[in-house]
Tab-separated table of C-alpha atoms (C1' of nucleotides) in Angstrom:
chain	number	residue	atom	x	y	z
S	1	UNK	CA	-4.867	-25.187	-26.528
S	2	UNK	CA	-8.250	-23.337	-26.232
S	3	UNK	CA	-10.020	-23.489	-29.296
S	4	UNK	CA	-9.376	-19.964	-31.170
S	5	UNK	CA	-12.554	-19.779	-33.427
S	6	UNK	CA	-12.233	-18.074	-36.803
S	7	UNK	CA	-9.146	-16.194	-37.154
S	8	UNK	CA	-10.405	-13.098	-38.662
S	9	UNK	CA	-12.830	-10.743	-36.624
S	10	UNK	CA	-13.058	-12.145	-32.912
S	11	UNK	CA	-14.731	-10.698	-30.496
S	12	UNK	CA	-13.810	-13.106	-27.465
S	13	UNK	CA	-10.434	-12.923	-25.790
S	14	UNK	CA	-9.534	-15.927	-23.691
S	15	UNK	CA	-7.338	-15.070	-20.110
S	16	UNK	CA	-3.824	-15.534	-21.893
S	17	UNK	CA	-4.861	-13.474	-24.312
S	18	UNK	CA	-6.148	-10.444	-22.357
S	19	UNK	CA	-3.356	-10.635	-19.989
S	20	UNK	CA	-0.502	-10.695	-23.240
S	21	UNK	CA	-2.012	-8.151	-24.557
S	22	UNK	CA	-2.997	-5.898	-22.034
S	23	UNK	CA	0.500	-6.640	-20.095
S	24	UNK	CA	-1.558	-7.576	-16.828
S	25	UNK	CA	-0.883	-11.163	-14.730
S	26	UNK	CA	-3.384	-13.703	-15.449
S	27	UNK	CA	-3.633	-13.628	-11.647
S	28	UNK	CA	-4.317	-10.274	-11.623
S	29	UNK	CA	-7.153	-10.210	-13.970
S	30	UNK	CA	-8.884	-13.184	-12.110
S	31	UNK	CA	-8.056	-10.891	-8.788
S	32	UNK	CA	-9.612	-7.642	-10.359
S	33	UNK	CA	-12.719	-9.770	-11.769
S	34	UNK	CA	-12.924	-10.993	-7.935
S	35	UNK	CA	-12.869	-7.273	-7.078
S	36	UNK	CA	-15.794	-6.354	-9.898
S	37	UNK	CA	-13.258	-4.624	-11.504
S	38	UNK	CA	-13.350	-6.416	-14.905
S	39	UNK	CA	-15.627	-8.880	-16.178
S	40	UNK	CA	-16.599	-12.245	-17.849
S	41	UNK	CA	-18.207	-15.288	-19.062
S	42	UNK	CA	-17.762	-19.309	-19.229
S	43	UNK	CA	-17.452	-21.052	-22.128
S	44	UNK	CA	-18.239	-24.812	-21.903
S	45	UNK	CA	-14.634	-25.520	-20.437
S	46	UNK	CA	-15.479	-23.133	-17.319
S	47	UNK	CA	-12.879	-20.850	-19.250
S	48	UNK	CA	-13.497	-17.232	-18.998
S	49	UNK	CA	-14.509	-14.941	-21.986
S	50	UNK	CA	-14.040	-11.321	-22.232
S	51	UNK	CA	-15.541	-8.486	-24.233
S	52	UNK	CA	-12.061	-6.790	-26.204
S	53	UNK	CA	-13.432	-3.845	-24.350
S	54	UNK	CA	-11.643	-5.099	-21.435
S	55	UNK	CA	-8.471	-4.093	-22.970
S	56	UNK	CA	-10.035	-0.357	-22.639
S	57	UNK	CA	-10.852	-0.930	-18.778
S	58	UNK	CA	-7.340	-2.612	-18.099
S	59	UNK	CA	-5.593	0.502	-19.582
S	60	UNK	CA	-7.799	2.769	-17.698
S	61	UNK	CA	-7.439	0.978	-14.653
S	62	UNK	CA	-3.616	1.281	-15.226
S	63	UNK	CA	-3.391	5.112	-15.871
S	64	UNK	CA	-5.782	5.307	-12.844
S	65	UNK	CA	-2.933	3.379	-10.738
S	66	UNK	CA	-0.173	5.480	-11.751
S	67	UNK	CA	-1.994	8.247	-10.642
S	68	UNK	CA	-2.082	6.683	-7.118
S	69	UNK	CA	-6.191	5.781	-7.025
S	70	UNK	CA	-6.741	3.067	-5.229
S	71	UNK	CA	-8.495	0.063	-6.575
S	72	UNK	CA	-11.805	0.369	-4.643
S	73	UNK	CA	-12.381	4.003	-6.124
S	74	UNK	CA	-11.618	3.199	-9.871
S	75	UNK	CA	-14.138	0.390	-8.945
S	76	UNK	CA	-16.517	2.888	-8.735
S	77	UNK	CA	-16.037	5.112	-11.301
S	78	UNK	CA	-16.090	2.078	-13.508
S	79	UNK	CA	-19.310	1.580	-12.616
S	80	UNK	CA	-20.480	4.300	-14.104
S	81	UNK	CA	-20.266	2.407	-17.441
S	82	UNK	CA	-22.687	1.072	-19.096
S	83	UNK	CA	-23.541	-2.337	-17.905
S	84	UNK	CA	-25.099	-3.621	-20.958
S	85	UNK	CA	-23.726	-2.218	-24.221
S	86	UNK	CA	-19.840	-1.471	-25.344
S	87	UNK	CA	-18.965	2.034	-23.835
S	88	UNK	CA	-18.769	4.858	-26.466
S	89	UNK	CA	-15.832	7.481	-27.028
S	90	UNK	CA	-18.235	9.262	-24.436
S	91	UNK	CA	-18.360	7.197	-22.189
S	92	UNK	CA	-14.857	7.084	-21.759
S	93	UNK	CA	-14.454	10.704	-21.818
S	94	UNK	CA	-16.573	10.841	-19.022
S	95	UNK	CA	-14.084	8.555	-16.980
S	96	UNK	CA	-11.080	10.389	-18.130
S	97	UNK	CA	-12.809	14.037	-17.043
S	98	UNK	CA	-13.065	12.699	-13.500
S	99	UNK	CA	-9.208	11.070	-13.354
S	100	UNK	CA	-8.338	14.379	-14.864
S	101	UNK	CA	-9.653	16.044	-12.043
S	102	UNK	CA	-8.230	13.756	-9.702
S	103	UNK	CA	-4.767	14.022	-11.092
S	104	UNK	CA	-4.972	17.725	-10.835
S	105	UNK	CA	-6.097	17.593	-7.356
S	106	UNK	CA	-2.792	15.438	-6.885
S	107	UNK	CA	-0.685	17.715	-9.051
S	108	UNK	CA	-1.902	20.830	-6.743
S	109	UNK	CA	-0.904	19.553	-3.595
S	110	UNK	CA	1.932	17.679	-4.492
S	111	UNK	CA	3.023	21.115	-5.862
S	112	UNK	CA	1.938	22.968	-3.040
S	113	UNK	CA	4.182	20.392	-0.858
S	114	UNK	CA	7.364	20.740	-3.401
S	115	UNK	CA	6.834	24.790	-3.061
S	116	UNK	CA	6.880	24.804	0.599
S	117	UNK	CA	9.846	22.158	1.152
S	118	UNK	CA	12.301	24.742	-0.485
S	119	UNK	CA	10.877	27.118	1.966
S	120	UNK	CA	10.561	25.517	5.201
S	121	UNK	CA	12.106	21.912	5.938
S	122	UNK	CA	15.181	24.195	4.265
S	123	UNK	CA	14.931	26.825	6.485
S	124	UNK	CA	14.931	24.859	9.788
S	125	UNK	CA	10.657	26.484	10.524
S	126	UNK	CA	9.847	22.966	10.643
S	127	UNK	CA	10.666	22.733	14.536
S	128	UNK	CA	9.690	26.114	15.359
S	129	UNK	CA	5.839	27.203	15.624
S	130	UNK	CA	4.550	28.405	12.299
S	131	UNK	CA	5.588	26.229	9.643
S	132	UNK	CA	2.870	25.453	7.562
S	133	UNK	CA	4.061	22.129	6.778
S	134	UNK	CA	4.250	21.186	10.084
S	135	UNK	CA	0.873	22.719	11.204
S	136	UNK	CA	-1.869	19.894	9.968
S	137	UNK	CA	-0.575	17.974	12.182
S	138	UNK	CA	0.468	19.666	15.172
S	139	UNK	CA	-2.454	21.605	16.303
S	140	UNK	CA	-1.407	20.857	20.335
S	141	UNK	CA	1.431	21.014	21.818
S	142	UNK	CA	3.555	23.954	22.922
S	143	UNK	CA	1.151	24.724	25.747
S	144	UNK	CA	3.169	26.978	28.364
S	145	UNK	CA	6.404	25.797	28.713
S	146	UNK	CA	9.641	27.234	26.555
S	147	UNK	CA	10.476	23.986	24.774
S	148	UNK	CA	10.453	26.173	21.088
S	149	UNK	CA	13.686	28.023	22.403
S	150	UNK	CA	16.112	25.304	22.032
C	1	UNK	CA	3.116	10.475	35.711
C	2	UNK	CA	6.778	10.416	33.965
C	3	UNK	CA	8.896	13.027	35.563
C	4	UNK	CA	8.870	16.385	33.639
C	5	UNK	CA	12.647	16.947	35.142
C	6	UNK	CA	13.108	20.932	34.743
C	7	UNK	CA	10.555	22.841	33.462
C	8	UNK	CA	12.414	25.256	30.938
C	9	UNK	CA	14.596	23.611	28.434
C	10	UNK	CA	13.670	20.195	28.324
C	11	UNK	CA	15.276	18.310	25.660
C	12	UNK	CA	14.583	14.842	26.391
C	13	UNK	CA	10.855	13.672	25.152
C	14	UNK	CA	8.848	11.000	26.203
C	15	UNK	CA	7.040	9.196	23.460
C	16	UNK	CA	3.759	10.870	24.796
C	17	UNK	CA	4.918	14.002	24.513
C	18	UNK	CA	6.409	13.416	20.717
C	19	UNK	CA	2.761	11.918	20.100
C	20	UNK	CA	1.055	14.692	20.721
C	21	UNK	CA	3.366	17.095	19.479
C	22	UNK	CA	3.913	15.432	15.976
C	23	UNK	CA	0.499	14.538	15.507
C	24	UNK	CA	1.248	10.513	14.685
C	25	UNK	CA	0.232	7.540	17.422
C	26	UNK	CA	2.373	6.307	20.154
C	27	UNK	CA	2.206	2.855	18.106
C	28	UNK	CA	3.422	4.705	15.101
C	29	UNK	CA	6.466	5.590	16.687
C	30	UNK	CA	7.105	2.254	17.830
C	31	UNK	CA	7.155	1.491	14.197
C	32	UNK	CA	8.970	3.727	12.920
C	33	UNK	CA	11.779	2.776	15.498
C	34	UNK	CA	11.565	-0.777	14.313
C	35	UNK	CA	12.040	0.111	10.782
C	36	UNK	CA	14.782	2.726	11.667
C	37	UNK	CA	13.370	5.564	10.682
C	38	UNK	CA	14.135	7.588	14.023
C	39	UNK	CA	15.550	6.547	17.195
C	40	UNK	CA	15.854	6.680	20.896
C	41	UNK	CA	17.525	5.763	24.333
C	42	UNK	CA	16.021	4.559	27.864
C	43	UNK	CA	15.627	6.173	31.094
C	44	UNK	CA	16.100	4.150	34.195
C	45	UNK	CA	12.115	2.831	33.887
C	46	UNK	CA	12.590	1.646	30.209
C	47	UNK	CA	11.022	3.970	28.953
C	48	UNK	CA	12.051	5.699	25.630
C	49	UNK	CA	13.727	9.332	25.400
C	50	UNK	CA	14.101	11.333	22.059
C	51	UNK	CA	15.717	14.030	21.099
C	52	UNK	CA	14.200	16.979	20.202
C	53	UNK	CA	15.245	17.083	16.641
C	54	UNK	CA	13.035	13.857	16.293
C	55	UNK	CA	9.975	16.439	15.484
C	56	UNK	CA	11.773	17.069	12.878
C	57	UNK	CA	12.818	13.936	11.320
C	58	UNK	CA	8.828	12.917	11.637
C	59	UNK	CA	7.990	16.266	10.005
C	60	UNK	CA	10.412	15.365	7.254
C	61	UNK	CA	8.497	11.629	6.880
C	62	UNK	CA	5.191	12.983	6.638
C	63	UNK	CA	6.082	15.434	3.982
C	64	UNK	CA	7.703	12.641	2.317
C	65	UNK	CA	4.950	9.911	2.772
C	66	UNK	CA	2.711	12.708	1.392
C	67	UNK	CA	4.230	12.790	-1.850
C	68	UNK	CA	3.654	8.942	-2.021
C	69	UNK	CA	7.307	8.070	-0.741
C	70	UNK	CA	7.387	4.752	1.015
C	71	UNK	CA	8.806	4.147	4.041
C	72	UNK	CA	12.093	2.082	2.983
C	73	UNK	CA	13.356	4.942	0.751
C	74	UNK	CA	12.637	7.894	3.516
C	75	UNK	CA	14.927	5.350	5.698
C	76	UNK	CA	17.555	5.289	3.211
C	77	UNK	CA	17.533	9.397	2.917
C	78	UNK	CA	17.579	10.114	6.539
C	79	UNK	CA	20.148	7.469	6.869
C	80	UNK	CA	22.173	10.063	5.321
C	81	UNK	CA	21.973	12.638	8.034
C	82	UNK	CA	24.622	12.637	10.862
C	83	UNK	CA	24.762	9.996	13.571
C	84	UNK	CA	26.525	11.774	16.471
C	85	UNK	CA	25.413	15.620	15.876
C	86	UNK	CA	21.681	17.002	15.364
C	87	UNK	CA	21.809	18.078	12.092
C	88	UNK	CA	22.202	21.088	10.989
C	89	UNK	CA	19.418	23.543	8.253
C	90	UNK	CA	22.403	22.827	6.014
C	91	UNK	CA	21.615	18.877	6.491
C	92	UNK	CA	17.647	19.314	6.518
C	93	UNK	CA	18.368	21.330	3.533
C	94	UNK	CA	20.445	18.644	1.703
C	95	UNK	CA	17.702	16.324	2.316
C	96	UNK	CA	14.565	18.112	1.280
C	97	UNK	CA	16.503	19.014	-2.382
C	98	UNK	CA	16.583	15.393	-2.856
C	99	UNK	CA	12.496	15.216	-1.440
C	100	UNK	CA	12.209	18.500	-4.234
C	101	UNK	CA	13.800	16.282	-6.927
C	102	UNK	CA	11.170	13.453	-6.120
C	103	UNK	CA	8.605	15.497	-6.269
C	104	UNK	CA	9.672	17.436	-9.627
C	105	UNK	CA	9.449	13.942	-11.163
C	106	UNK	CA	6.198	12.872	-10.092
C	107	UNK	CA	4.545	15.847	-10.664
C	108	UNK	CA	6.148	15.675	-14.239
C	109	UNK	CA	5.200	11.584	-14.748
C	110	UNK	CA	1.645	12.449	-13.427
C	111	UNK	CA	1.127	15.480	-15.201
C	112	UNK	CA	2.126	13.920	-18.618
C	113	UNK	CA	-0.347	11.774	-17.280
C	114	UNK	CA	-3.395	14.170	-16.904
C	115	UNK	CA	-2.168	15.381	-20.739
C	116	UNK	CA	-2.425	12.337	-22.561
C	117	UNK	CA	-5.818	11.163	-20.516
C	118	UNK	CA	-7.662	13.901	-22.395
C	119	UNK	CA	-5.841	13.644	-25.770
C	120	UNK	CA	-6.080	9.230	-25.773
C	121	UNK	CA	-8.786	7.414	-23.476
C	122	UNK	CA	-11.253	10.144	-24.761
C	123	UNK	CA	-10.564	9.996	-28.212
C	124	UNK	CA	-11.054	6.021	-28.380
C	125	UNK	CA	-7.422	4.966	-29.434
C	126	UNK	CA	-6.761	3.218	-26.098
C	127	UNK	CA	-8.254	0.083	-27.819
C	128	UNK	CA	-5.850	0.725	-30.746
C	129	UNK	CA	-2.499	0.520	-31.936
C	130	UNK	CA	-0.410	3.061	-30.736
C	131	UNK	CA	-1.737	4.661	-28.107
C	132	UNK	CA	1.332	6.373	-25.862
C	133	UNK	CA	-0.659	5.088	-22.584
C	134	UNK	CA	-0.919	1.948	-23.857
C	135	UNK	CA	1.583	0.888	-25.568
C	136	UNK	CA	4.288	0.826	-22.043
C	137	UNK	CA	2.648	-2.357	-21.162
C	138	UNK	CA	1.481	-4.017	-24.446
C	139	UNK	CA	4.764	-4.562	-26.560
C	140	UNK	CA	3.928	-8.332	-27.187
C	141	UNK	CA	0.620	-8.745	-29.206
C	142	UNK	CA	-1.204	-7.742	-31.968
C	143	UNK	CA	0.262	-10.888	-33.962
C	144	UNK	CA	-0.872	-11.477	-37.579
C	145	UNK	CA	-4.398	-12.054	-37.075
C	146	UNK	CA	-6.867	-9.128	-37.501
C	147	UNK	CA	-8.962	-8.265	-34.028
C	148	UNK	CA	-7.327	-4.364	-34.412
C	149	UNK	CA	-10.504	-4.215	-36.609
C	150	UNK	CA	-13.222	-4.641	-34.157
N	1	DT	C1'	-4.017	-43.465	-25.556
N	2	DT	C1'	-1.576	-40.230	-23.551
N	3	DA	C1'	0.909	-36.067	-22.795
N	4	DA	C1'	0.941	-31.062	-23.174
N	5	DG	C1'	-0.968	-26.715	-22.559
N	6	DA	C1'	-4.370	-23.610	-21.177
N	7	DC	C1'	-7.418	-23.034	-17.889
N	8	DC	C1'	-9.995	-23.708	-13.298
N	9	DT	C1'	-10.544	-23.051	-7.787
N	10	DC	C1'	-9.274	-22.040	-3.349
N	11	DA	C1'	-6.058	-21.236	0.267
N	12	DA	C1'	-2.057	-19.240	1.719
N	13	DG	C1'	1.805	-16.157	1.304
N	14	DT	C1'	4.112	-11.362	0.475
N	15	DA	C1'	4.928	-6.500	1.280
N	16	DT	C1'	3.521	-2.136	3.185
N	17	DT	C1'	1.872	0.633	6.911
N	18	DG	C1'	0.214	0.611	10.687
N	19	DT	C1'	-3.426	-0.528	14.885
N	20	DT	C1'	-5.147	-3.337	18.741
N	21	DG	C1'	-4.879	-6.079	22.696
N	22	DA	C1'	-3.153	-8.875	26.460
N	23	DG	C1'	-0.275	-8.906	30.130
N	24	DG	C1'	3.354	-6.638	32.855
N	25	DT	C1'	6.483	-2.684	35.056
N	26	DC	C1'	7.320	1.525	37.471
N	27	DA	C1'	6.649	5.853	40.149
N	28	DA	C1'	3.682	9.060	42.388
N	29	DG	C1'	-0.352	10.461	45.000
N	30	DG	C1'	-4.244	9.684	48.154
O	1	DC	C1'	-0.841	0.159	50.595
O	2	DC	C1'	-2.831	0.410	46.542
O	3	DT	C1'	-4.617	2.514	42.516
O	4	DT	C1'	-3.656	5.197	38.464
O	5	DG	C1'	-1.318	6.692	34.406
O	6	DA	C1'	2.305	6.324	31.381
O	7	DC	C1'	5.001	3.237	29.559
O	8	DC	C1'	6.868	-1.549	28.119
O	9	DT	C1'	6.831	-6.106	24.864
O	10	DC	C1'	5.178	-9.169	21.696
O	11	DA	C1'	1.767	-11.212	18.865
O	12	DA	C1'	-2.066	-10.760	16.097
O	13	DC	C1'	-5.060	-8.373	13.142
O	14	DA	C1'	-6.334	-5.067	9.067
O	15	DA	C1'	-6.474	-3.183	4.452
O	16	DT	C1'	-4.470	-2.952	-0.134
O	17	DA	C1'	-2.786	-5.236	-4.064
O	18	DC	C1'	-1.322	-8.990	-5.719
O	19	DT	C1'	1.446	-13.734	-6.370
O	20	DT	C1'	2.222	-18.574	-5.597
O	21	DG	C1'	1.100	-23.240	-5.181
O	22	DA	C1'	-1.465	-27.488	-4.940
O	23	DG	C1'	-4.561	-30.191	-7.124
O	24	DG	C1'	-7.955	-30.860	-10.838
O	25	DT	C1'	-10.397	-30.322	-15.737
O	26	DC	C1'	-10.695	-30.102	-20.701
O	27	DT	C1'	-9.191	-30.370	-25.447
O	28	DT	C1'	-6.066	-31.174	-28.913
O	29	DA	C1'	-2.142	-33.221	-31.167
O	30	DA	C1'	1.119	-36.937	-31.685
DNA sequence: TTAAGACCTCAAGTATTGTTGAGGTCAAGG
DNA sequence: CCTTGACCTCAACAATACTTGAGGTCTTAA
């Protein structure tokens, strides 16, 4: 068993530990630390060591993930933590602001889309010219010929 | 060139012409014909034939796939529409209530979400012990010692 | 001394959602 | 006749997000 050092106030979580805790695959933690999502350092064994602020990153990178953002972007906005010291409450309010936005972005349109479905796939529009659900991605088509008749 | 047949009420497609009308790649509907998702017969060359109400039926996918649905479960809804007949509003209708329910609950799950981003990763308790965002994927842990301190 | 348990690496596999390419068919027009 | 355009099949590749497995190391406890 890796050695657990004094009991009371520590500071270094070992790879079980992060991934019990933070509810994450061991796998995935070495894949996210691959992705310079998370990161760590060796002990003597070769056996990674993380800051308990990875907990805080895990969990973030979670509520980012329900929220649909894909890896590579909450990669980024990670980033934008500081490199060297523990992030403050700030920090992290920072990061939250921007998934906020995000999330309301998503909220908008997915509303937008639930609005018009009552309206339109409903109403049988969605074959006929104008339907604005249809429109993004039909901006050809109907050239001429009388095919919106039948 | 495939033969256009008569000019005025066409109701037979050719993949090229569903292309371009729905907006999604020839290969695309290849796909979704593999998966089941939409269908069609052969003309004497081999080459595929769709029904008009197949604009439809990709209409209805986008929407979906736009509010994050994956494929698998839009096959399983449209599976529900009628085999022999082109369905009726009353069928596209039956369909995008189920597509409304979806979306109600996502837009619920995310914006509860967006609610409790403000309220918990800024306020620092994410590292904590009960933290709502956390606490879905961290029921283990937490065990006796005393790192909840640092 | 040895076995167990936690960890390591690296390659390959899985699922989803498609795209790309090679090689071939078929019908029409010059 | 022969080229062109639209279509065909089937296999392979791509990106995302991980998981699985084989084979090896290190430390501790019996």
């Amino acid at each position: 068993m890796a050695s657990q050092g004094k009991r009371r106030i520590r500071r270094e979580l070992s790879v079980g530990e992060v991934a019990s805790r933070s509810g994450v695959a061991i796998s995935t933690l070495h894949f996210y630390e691959a992705k310079g999502l998370i990161r760590s350092w060796r002990n003597q064994a070769n056996h990674r060591r993380y800051c308990r602020d990875v907990l805080r990153r895990i969990a973030v990178i979670k509520v980012a993930q329900r929220a649909g953002i894909p890896l590579g972007t909450i990669r980024e906005a990670l980033a934008q933590l500081p490199d060297q010291r523990t992030p403050t409450a700030e920090d992290w309010q920072r990061l939250s602001a921007q998934w906020k936005e995000e999330l309301d972005a998503r909220i908008t349109k997915l509303t937008e889309l639930r609005d018009q479905l009552g309206g339109c796939i409903g109403c049988g529009c969605l074959s006929m010219e104008d339907c604005p659900l249809r429109n993004p991605w039909d901006e050809l088509s109907e050239r001429g010929s009388g095919p919106q008749l039948l």
